[in-house]
XYZ file of N, CA and C in Angstrom:
447
model
N -3.030 -10.918 -9.058
C -3.042 -10.587 -9.902
C -3.617 -10.609 -10.984
N -4.168 -9.460 -11.761
C -5.296 -9.957 -13.008
C -4.637 -10.512 -14.202
N -5.551 -10.895 -14.833
C -4.656 -11.910 -16.210
C -5.318 -10.885 -16.914
N -4.512 -10.665 -17.931
C -4.697 -10.062 -19.248
C -4.592 -10.663 -20.746
N -5.982 -10.863 -20.904
C -5.684 -11.726 -22.562
C -5.741 -10.437 -23.720
N -4.416 -11.098 -24.369
C -3.696 -9.986 -25.430
C -4.682 -9.790 -26.584
N -5.921 -10.960 -26.671
C -6.985 -10.565 -27.062
C -7.384 -9.417 -27.578
N -7.355 -8.683 -25.922
C -8.547 -7.679 -25.622
C -7.733 -6.434 -25.464
N -6.464 -6.883 -25.954
C -5.034 -5.217 -25.589
C -5.269 -4.754 -27.373
N -5.418 -3.690 -27.424
C -4.817 -3.012 -28.966
C -3.873 -1.765 -28.217
N -3.011 -1.297 -29.525
C -2.339 -0.335 -29.388
C -2.033 0.230 -30.345
N -1.283 1.845 -29.941
C -1.205 2.539 -31.546
C -0.234 3.709 -30.885
N 0.399 3.947 -32.045
C 2.024 4.844 -31.765
C 1.144 6.235 -31.863
N 1.050 7.085 -31.291
C 0.826 8.682 -31.114
C 1.205 9.397 -31.723
N 3.340 9.261 -31.419
C 4.157 10.231 -31.989
C 5.053 9.565 -32.400
N 6.047 10.063 -33.563
C 7.533 9.570 -33.810
C 8.185 11.350 -33.476
N 9.141 10.389 -33.526
C 10.277 11.153 -32.815
C 10.186 12.834 -33.072
N 10.202 13.742 -32.228
C 9.752 15.503 -32.609
C 10.730 16.224 -31.811
N 11.380 17.055 -31.968
C 12.156 18.160 -31.241
C 11.418 19.523 -30.958
N 11.614 19.338 -29.651
C 10.422 20.766 -28.910
C 11.601 22.184 -29.009
N 11.627 22.861 -29.028
C 12.047 24.431 -28.917
C 11.365 25.350 -28.706
N 11.436 26.376 -27.750
C 10.515 27.433 -28.268
C 11.204 28.163 -29.754
N 12.213 28.238 -29.964
C 12.902 29.009 -31.566
C 11.929 28.273 -32.645
N 11.428 26.919 -32.268
C 10.113 26.552 -33.178
C 9.710 25.673 -33.115
N 8.707 24.878 -32.365
C 8.130 24.192 -32.260
C 8.730 24.254 -30.973
N 7.416 24.801 -30.039
C 7.218 25.053 -28.408
C 6.163 23.737 -28.323
N 5.442 23.546 -28.692
C 3.890 22.828 -27.926
C 3.989 21.514 -29.583
N 3.527 20.544 -29.370
C 2.836 19.204 -30.016
C 2.001 18.664 -29.608
N 0.907 18.221 -30.055
C 0.379 17.827 -30.257
C 0.538 16.282 -30.258
N -0.077 15.287 -30.228
C 0.436 13.741 -30.655
C -0.683 13.682 -32.188
N 0.488 13.315 -33.474
C -0.100 13.017 -34.755
C -1.249 12.181 -34.621
N -1.682 11.206 -33.793
C -2.655 10.062 -34.128
C -2.814 9.845 -32.370
N -4.309 9.623 -32.207
C -4.788 9.787 -31.039
C -4.812 8.238 -31.325
N -5.413 7.143 -29.711
C -5.925 6.270 -29.546
C -7.118 5.840 -29.701
N -8.465 5.087 -30.059
C -9.545 4.637 -30.333
C -9.711 3.950 -28.858
N -10.140 4.602 -27.721
C -10.964 3.888 -26.902
C -11.730 3.087 -26.392
N -12.605 3.298 -27.453
C -14.447 3.072 -27.325
C -14.521 1.470 -26.803
N -14.798 1.817 -25.714
C -15.465 -0.220 -25.104
C -14.240 -0.663 -24.593
N -13.123 0.160 -24.174
C -12.085 -0.375 -23.245
C -12.279 0.974 -21.834
N -11.497 -0.329 -20.940
C -11.653 0.206 -19.470
C -10.651 0.885 -19.051
N -9.998 1.153 -19.659
C -8.281 1.729 -19.002
C -7.233 1.638 -20.317
N -6.415 2.695 -20.321
C -5.731 2.868 -21.479
C -3.934 2.943 -20.464
N -2.947 3.082 -20.937
C -1.668 3.215 -20.591
C -0.890 4.104 -21.870
N -0.429 5.031 -21.280
C 0.300 6.040 -22.630
C 1.730 6.312 -21.860
N 2.814 5.635 -22.695
C 4.106 5.505 -22.920
C 4.558 6.539 -23.387
N 5.759 7.370 -22.813
C 6.023 8.409 -23.413
C 7.629 8.613 -23.190
N 8.476 7.963 -24.178
C 9.727 8.083 -24.338
C 10.531 9.928 -24.573
N 11.472 9.831 -23.828
C 12.370 10.864 -23.812
C 13.359 10.741 -24.392
N 13.923 11.375 -24.994
C 15.300 11.349 -25.832
C 16.243 12.591 -24.845
N 17.603 13.066 -25.490
C 18.001 13.664 -25.488
C 17.235 15.374 -24.949
N 17.781 16.266 -24.294
C 17.512 16.907 -24.280
C 18.829 17.903 -23.996
N 18.881 19.289 -24.490
C 19.917 20.105 -24.135
C 20.344 21.012 -22.950
N 21.221 21.541 -23.042
C 21.344 22.231 -21.057
C 21.010 23.371 -21.104
N 19.836 22.731 -20.222
C 18.824 24.468 -19.614
C 17.586 23.198 -20.242
N 17.522 22.403 -20.957
C 16.336 21.994 -21.531
C 15.118 21.260 -20.926
N 13.574 21.335 -20.662
C 13.037 21.038 -20.192
C 11.374 20.687 -20.277
N 10.759 20.080 -19.952
C 8.866 20.070 -20.775
C 8.715 20.447 -19.598
N 7.477 21.839 -20.058
C 6.895 22.677 -18.969
C 5.487 21.890 -18.432
N 5.056 21.044 -19.903
C 3.581 20.524 -19.833
C 3.681 19.137 -20.347
N 3.250 17.796 -20.356
C 3.211 16.655 -20.607
C 1.532 15.936 -20.166
N 0.587 16.229 -21.014
C -0.574 16.122 -20.558
C -1.576 15.814 -21.959
N -2.349 14.477 -21.324
C -2.992 13.687 -21.886
C -4.659 14.470 -21.912
N -4.756 14.608 -23.201
C -6.059 15.230 -23.953
C -6.867 14.148 -24.147
N -8.192 13.990 -24.086
C -9.009 13.344 -24.767
C -10.584 14.139 -25.490
N -11.116 13.380 -26.603
C -12.560 13.863 -26.908
C -13.340 12.905 -27.086
N -14.369 13.460 -28.039
C -15.731 12.716 -27.839
C -15.661 11.595 -29.229
N -15.216 12.217 -30.482
C -14.771 11.841 -31.152
C -13.218 11.584 -32.356
N -12.703 11.050 -33.033
C -11.751 11.009 -33.172
C -10.900 12.553 -34.307
N -12.261 13.066 -34.521
C -11.674 14.513 -35.180
C -12.335 15.413 -34.417
N -12.681 15.138 -33.243
C -13.534 16.102 -31.957
C -11.995 17.169 -31.921
N -13.021 18.522 -30.860
C -12.139 19.248 -30.062
C -11.178 18.215 -28.691
N -9.808 18.140 -28.952
C -9.375 17.000 -27.800
C -9.245 18.519 -26.223
N -9.663 18.285 -25.456
C -9.170 18.983 -24.031
C -8.310 18.296 -23.018
N -7.618 19.221 -22.394
C -7.069 18.401 -20.845
C -7.959 17.399 -20.184
N -7.608 16.677 -20.265
C -8.281 15.779 -18.654
C -7.341 15.767 -17.097
N -8.465 16.426 -16.705
C -7.892 16.576 -15.089
C -7.440 16.015 -14.346
N -5.938 16.349 -13.987
C -5.053 15.301 -13.364
C -3.860 14.080 -14.425
N -3.979 14.780 -15.187
C -3.627 14.095 -16.981
C -2.276 14.843 -16.793
N -1.733 15.872 -16.593
C -0.157 16.214 -16.898
C 0.500 16.334 -15.703
N 1.663 15.014 -16.457
C 2.676 15.052 -15.595
C 3.722 15.654 -14.888
N 3.640 17.139 -15.659
C 4.461 18.636 -15.168
C 3.503 18.785 -13.680
N 2.673 18.603 -13.834
C 1.752 19.469 -12.241
C 2.407 18.949 -11.100
N 2.760 17.522 -10.989
C 3.100 17.133 -9.550
C 4.889 16.922 -9.715
N 5.355 16.852 -10.856
C 7.084 16.404 -11.254
C 7.854 17.064 -11.796
N 8.711 17.607 -11.695
C 9.426 18.312 -12.070
C 10.342 17.944 -13.501
N 9.729 18.055 -14.702
C 10.180 17.319 -16.047
C 11.360 18.159 -16.857
N 12.516 18.484 -15.943
C 13.816 18.694 -16.394
C 14.623 18.050 -16.894
N 15.820 18.284 -17.803
C 16.905 17.988 -18.024
C 17.084 16.500 -17.259
N 17.790 17.352 -15.648
C 18.249 15.914 -14.769
C 17.066 14.708 -14.837
N 15.714 14.669 -14.327
C 14.845 14.059 -14.310
C 13.860 13.184 -15.110
N 14.213 13.853 -16.751
C 13.984 13.127 -17.144
C 14.037 12.817 -18.714
N 15.681 13.186 -18.785
C 16.385 12.766 -20.032
C 16.668 10.960 -20.530
N 16.506 10.397 -21.645
C 16.754 9.264 -21.951
C 15.891 8.410 -21.378
N 14.712 8.784 -20.512
C 13.894 8.167 -19.391
C 12.584 7.878 -20.870
N 11.591 6.614 -20.048
C 10.194 6.489 -20.130
C 9.297 6.838 -19.227
N 8.370 7.955 -19.265
C 7.121 8.147 -18.493
C 5.821 7.413 -18.919
N 4.426 7.388 -17.795
C 3.861 6.605 -18.310
C 2.385 7.622 -17.502
N 1.439 7.457 -18.413
C 0.114 7.753 -17.742
C -0.742 6.970 -17.929
N -1.512 6.649 -16.701
C -2.303 5.746 -16.532
C -3.726 6.130 -16.507
N -4.977 5.286 -17.406
C -5.834 5.954 -17.121
C -7.542 4.724 -17.181
N -8.135 5.155 -16.229
C -9.472 4.654 -15.691
C -10.302 5.092 -17.113
N -10.812 4.458 -17.695
C -11.509 5.522 -18.811
C -13.576 5.732 -18.283
N -13.521 5.212 -17.500
C -14.780 5.293 -16.786
C -14.897 6.688 -16.959
N -16.046 7.297 -17.703
C -16.726 8.750 -17.567
C -15.759 9.738 -18.342
N -15.142 8.910 -19.147
C -14.407 9.742 -19.914
C -13.643 9.839 -21.056
N -14.060 10.719 -22.144
C -13.643 10.682 -23.948
C -13.241 9.810 -24.276
N -13.561 8.850 -25.182
C -12.475 7.347 -25.517
C -11.030 7.758 -26.555
N -11.413 8.706 -26.660
C -10.287 9.354 -27.986
C -9.204 10.207 -27.166
N -7.885 9.303 -27.140
C -6.769 10.248 -26.690
C -5.854 11.072 -27.314
N -5.139 11.767 -26.951
C -3.538 12.550 -27.445
C -3.027 12.378 -26.283
N -1.436 13.168 -26.519
C -0.706 14.309 -25.386
C -0.265 15.145 -26.453
N -0.176 15.901 -25.249
C 0.677 17.511 -25.735
C 1.864 17.289 -24.494
N 3.136 18.076 -25.506
C 3.966 18.621 -24.780
C 4.588 19.948 -25.530
N 4.894 20.591 -24.314
C 5.480 21.630 -24.205
C 6.332 21.342 -23.782
N 7.094 22.585 -24.642
C 8.628 23.241 -23.454
C 8.492 24.867 -23.350
N 9.249 25.097 -22.098
C 9.335 26.608 -22.675
C 10.582 27.340 -22.226
N 12.111 26.182 -22.666
C 12.626 26.389 -23.287
C 13.599 26.483 -24.792
N 14.538 27.073 -24.759
C 14.955 27.613 -26.488
C 15.862 26.963 -26.937
N 16.598 25.915 -26.106
C 17.156 24.710 -26.516
C 16.285 23.185 -26.719
N 16.699 22.425 -27.157
C 16.303 21.575 -27.757
C 15.646 20.284 -26.635
N 14.666 19.689 -27.164
C 13.826 18.679 -26.054
C 13.699 17.924 -26.778
N 14.077 16.335 -26.869
C 13.337 15.679 -27.877
C 12.654 14.086 -27.478
N 11.474 13.934 -28.136
C 10.690 13.197 -27.756
C 10.583 12.083 -28.731
N 11.185 10.627 -27.907
C 11.633 9.986 -28.976
C 10.200 9.511 -29.583
N 8.891 9.117 -28.279
C 7.955 8.163 -29.225
C 7.401 8.643 -28.498
N 5.528 8.618 -28.527
C 4.729 8.425 -27.762
C 3.371 7.007 -28.103
N 3.526 6.020 -27.861
C 2.376 5.174 -27.725
C 1.440 4.981 -26.334
N 0.202 4.305 -27.113
C -0.576 3.984 -26.136
C -0.983 2.392 -26.565
N -1.640 1.607 -25.481
C -2.129 0.336 -25.262
C -3.332 0.804 -24.450
N -4.471 0.148 -24.865
C -5.843 0.224 -23.883
C -6.558 -0.998 -23.962
N -7.068 -1.838 -22.798
C -7.974 -2.866 -22.869
C -8.982 -2.782 -22.090
N -9.887 -3.637 -22.591
C -11.418 -3.790 -21.787
C -11.868 -4.210 -20.515
N -11.023 -6.028 -20.686
C -11.370 -6.787 -19.434
C -11.573 -6.505 -18.057
N -10.689 -5.867 -17.645
C -10.419 -5.101 -16.210
C -10.328 -3.905 -15.986
N -10.467 -3.512 -15.061
C -11.161 -1.919 -14.396
C -10.019 -1.028 -14.574
N -9.006 -1.841 -14.438
C -7.939 -1.472 -13.971
C -6.677 -1.385 -14.753
N -5.958 -0.843 -15.175
C -4.670 -0.641 -15.791
C -4.230 -1.948 -15.058
N -2.921 -2.607 -15.951
C -1.778 -3.966 -15.526
C -0.977 -2.465 -14.643
N -0.148 -3.313 -13.544
C 0.950 -2.483 -12.910
C 1.554 -1.117 -13.742
N 1.980 -0.700 -13.113
C 3.187 0.230 -14.050
C 4.582 -0.073 -13.011
N 5.226 -0.200 -13.387
C 6.875 -0.339 -12.376
C 7.925 0.107 -13.555
N 9.115 0.758 -13.217
C 10.228 0.540 -13.842
C 9.947 2.289 -14.502
N 8.573 3.411 -14.309
C 9.406 3.819 -15.308
C 9.350 5.578 -14.426
N 9.988 6.351 -15.055
C 10.484 7.439 -14.007
C 9.523 8.046 -13.261
N 7.962 8.948 -14.166
C 7.166 9.254 -13.669
C 6.241 8.415 -14.153
N 5.090 8.231 -13.420
C 3.734 7.660 -13.348
C 3.003 8.298 -12.988
N 1.481 9.159 -13.713
C 0.727 9.515 -12.821
C -0.610 8.852 -13.343
N -2.183 8.776 -12.305
C -3.126 7.407 -12.710
C -4.330 8.905 -12.684
N -4.545 8.912 -13.568
C -5.998 10.047 -13.823
C -7.197 8.984 -13.622
């Protein structure tokens, strides 16, 4: 098991509590990004709150840019909805994780959440940590869904 120096790890809140529904906000990009310049890996944690009956997320995707104020684009393989059903039964009040190996990727990261439902889906928060001394993120256990990109 690799040791991680706490001084090497950086964290940032990407999005505070928000409610999604197609009658109002159907898609939201995280308000903040995390600057992973000089880091080897990042972990994005998504805390899902309550979801009304029939609610779901149709996308929960990692975005990256070469600069903090630049254009953010979807990272290939970084959408949790591609390989998982993000329905109320599967994700309500759960925590999801995106592990990112930063080699060859743009260093500024955000997350985009989208719902196709007209009922409320609450994202409690999205936060991220990044580190540079190891090439692989620390192991992820205890999450409902994890995707590695």
